[in-house]
Short mmCIF file of C-alpha atoms in Angstrom, two decimals:
data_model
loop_
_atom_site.label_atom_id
_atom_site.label_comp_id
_atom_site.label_asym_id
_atom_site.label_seq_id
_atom_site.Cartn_x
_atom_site.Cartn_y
_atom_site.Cartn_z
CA UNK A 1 23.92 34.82 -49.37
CA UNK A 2 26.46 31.86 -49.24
CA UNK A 3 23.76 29.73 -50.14
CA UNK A 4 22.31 31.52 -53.19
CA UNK A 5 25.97 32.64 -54.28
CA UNK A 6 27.93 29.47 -54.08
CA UNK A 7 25.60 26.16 -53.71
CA UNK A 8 23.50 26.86 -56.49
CA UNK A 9 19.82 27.56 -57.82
CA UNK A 10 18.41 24.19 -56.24
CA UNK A 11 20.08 24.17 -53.08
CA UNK A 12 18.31 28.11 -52.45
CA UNK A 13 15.36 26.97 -53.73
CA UNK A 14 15.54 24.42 -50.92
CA UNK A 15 16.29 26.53 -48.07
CA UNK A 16 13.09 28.33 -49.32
CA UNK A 17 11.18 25.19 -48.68
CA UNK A 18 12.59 24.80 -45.13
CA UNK A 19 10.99 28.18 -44.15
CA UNK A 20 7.67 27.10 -42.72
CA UNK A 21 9.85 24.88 -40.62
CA UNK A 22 11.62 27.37 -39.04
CA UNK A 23 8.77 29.63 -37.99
CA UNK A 24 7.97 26.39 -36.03
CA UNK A 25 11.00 26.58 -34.61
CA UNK A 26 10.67 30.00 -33.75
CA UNK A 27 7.04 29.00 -32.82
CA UNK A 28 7.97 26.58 -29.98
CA UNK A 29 10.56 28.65 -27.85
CA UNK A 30 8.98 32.06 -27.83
CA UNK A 31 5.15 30.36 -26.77
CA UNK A 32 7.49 29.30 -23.44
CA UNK A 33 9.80 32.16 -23.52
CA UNK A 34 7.28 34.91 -23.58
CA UNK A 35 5.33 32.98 -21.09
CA UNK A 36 8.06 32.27 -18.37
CA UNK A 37 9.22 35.89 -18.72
CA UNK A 38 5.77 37.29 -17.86
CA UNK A 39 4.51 34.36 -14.74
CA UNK A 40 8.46 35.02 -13.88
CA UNK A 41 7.95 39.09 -13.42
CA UNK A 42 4.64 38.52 -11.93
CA UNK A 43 5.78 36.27 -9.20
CA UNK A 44 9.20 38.17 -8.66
CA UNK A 45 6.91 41.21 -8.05
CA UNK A 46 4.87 39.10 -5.64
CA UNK A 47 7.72 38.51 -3.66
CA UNK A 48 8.05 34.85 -4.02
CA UNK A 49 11.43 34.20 -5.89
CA UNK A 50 11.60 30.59 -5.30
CA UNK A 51 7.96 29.92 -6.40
CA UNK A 52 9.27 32.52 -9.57
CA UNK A 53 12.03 29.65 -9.90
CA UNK A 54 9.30 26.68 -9.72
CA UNK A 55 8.27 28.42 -13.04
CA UNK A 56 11.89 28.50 -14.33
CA UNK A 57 12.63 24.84 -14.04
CA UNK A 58 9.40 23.18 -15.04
CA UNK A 59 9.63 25.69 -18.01
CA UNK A 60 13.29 24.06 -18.96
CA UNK A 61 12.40 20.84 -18.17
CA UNK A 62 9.10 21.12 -20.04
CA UNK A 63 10.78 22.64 -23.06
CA UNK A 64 14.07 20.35 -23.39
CA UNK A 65 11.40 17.08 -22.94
CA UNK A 66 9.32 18.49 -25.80
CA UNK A 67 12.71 19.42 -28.04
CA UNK A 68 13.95 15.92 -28.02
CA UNK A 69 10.78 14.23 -28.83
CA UNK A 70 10.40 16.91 -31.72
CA UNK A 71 14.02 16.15 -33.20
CA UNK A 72 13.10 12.22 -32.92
CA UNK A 73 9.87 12.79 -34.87
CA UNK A 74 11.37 14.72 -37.39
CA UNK A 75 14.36 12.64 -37.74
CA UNK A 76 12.22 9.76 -38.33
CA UNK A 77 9.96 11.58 -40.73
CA UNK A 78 12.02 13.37 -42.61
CA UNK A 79 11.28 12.70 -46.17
CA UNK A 80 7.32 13.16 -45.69
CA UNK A 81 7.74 16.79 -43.89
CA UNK A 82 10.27 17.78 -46.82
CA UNK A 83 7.37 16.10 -49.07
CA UNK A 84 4.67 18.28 -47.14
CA UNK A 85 6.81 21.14 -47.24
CA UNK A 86 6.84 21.18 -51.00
CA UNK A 87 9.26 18.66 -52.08
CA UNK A 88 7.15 17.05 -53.83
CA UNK A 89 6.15 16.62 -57.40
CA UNK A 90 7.63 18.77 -60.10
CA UNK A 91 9.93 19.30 -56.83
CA UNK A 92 10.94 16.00 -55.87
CA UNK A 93 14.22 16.45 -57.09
CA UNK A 94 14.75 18.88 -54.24
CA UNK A 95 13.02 16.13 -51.46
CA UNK A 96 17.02 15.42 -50.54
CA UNK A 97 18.64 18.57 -50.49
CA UNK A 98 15.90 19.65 -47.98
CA UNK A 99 16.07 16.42 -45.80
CA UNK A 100 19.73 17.13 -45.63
CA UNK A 101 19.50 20.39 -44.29
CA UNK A 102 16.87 20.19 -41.79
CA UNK A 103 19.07 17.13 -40.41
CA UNK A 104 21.94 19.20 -40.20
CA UNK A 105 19.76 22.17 -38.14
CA UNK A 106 18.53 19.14 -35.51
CA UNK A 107 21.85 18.65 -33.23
CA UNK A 108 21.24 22.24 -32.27
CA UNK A 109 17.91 22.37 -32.02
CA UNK A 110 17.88 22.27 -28.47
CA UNK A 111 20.17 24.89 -27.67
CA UNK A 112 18.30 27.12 -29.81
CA UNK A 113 15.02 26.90 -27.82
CA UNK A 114 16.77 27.00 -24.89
CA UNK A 115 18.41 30.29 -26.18
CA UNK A 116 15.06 32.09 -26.74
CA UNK A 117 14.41 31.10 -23.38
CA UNK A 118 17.64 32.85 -21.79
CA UNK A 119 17.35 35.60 -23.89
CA UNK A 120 14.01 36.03 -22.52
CA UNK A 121 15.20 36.07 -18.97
CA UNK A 122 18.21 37.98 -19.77
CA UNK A 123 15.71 40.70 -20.33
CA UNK A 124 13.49 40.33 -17.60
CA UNK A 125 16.71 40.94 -15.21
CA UNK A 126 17.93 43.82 -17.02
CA UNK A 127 20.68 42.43 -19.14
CA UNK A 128 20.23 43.38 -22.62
CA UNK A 129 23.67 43.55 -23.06
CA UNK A 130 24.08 39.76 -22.62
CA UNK A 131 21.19 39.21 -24.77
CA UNK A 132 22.63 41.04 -27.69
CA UNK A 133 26.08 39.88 -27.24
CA UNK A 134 24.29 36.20 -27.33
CA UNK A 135 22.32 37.24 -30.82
CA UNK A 136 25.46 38.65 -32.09
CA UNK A 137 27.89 35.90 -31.46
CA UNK A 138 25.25 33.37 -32.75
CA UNK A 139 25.59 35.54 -35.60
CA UNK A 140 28.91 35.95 -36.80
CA UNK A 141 29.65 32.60 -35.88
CA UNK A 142 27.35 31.71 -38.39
CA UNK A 143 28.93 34.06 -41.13
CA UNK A 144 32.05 32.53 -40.47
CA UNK A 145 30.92 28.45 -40.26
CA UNK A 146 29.14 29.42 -43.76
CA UNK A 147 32.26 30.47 -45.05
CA UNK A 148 34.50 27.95 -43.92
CA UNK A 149 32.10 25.51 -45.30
CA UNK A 150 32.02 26.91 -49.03
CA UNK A 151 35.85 27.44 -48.96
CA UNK A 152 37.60 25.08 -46.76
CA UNK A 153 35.48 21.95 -46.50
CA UNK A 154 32.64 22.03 -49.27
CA UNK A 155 29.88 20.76 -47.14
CA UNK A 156 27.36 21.50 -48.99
CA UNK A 157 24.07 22.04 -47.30
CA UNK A 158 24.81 19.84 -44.98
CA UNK A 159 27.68 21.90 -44.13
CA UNK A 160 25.47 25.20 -43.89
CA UNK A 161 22.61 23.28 -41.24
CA UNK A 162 25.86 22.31 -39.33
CA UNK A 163 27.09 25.92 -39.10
CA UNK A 164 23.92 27.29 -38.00
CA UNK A 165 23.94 24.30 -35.82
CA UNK A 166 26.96 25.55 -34.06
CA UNK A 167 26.34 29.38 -33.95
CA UNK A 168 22.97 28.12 -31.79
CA UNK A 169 25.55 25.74 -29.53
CA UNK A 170 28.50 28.92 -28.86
CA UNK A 171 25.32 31.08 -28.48
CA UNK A 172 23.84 29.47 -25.87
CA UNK A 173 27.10 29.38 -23.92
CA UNK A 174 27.66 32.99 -24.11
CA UNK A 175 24.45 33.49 -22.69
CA UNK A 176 23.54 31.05 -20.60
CA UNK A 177 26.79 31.53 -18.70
CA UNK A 178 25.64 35.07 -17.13
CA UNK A 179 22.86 32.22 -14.87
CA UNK A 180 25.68 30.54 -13.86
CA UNK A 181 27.20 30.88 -9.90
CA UNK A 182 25.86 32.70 -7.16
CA UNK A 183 25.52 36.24 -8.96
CA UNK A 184 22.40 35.07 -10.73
CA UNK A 185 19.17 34.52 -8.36
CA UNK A 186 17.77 32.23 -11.31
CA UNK A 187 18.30 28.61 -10.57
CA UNK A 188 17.35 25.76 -12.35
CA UNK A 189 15.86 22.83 -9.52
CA UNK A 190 14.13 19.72 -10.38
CA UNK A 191 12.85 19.47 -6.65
CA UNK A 192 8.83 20.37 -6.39
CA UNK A 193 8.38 20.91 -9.46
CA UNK A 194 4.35 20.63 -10.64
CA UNK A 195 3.32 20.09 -14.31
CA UNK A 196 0.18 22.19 -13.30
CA UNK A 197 2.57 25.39 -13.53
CA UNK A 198 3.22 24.84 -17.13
CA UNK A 199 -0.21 25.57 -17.72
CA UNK A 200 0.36 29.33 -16.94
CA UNK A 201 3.44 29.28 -18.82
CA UNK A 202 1.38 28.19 -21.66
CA UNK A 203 -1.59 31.00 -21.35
CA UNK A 204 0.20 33.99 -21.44
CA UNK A 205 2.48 32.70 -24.12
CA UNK A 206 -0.42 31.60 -26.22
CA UNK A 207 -0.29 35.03 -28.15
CA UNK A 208 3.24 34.05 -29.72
CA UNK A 209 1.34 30.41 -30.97
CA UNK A 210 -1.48 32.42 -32.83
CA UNK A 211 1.18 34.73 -34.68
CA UNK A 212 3.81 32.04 -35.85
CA UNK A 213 1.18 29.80 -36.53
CA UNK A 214 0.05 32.64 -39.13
CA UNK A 215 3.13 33.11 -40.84
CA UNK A 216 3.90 29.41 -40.66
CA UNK A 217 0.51 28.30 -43.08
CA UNK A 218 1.31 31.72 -44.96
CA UNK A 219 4.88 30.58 -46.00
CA UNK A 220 3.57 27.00 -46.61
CA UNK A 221 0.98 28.11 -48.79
CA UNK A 222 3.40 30.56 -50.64
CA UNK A 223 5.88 27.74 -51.36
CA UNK A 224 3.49 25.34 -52.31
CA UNK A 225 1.83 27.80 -54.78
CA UNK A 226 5.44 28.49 -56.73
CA UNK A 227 6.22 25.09 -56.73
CA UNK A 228 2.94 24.16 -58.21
CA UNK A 229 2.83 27.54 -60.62
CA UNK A 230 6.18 28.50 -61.03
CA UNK A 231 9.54 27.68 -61.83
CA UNK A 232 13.08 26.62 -60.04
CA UNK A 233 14.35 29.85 -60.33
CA UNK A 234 10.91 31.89 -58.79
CA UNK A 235 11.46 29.66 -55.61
CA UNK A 236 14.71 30.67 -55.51
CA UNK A 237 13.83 34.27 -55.71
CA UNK A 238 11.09 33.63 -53.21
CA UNK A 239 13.60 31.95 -50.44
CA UNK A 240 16.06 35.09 -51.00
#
């Protein structure tokens, strides 16, 4: 809304682009997240809580490895992805605005997998409160770090990334706290772990990698078909 409302037709248009970008970022965490929670409940049920927290911490580890080296990649390659994504051609112009934003979304990248993964656990022990105070907060601290951008410091789209940057950042606090102390049998150990457990991880999250992975090429195609066919304004409408 803030985006459409305030920055303009172009800067919409390329928050449309970004789009098959972040169903790989919703991609990534929910493959692990739906995988942990289910080898997690399995082993809990098995009786073996600290092999259930073997699965926990190669699962973090795992993830937060595979973050960083995704943030250096796309930092590095920015310009081609916004290229690939459809900033390109008759859309060049837009090749900027949408390297600007997807820089802004990278310093909290991390703490937005690692929330999916929480939330996931928060779940699996019964806290859905937690979980939806998390969502929430990560929400309305959005609203507001939108706003404050378009009325206090003008940051453009840069401005918006960072604010969506920071909602992930608070969220993850809010709910990664609850793991925190001795009132929490989840614990997060870097002793004995064994890459070989990622592997399960990985199988029973696979389900989550075919479905993303669907609506990922679908929104790629999408944009690229408007920006070949249409005009500025139809991938504006598209993004809303």
């Amino acid at each position: 809304i803030f985006i459409g409302r305030f920055l303009g037709v172009d800067a919409i248009s390329a928050f449309g682009l970004v789009s098959p970008l972040n169903f790989l970022i919703l991609m990534i965490p929910s493959v692990f997240g739906v995988g942990l929670q289910t080898v997690y409940g399995m082993t809990v049920g098995k009786g073996d809580l600290k092999r259930a927290n073997n699965y926990f911490s190669i699962t973090v580890t795992v993830l937060a490895v595979l973050t960083v080296a995704l943030i250096a990649a796309i930092f590095a390659f920015l310009e081609p992805i916004a290229a690939v994504l459809g900033a390109t051609g008759d859309a060049a112009r837009l090749n900027p605005m949408v390297c600007t934003y997807v820089a802004g979304l990278l310093p909290g990248l991390l703490f937005n997998f690692m929330n999916t993964l929480i939330s996931s656990m928060l779940f699996l022990k019964g806290n859905r409160s937690r979980a939806v105070l998390g969502a929430a907060t990560i929400s309305v601290v959005d609203v507001i770090g939108d706003a404050l951008n378009v009325f206090v410091f003008s940051g453009g789209l840069m401005g918006m990334a960072l604010a969506t940057s920071a909602s992930w950042v608070v969220g993850f606090f809010v709910m990664g706290s609850y793991f925190v102390g001795k009132r929490s049998d989840v614990h997060l150990s870097l002793r004995g772990l064994n890459l070989r457990d990622i592997s399960e991880v990985l199988r029973y999250g696979s389900t989550k990698l075919f479905e993303h992975t669907s609506l990922l090429l679908r929104s790629l195609i999408i944009n690229r078909l408007v920006v070949a066919f249409g005009t500025p304004v139809d991938l504006a409408v598209c993004a809303i």
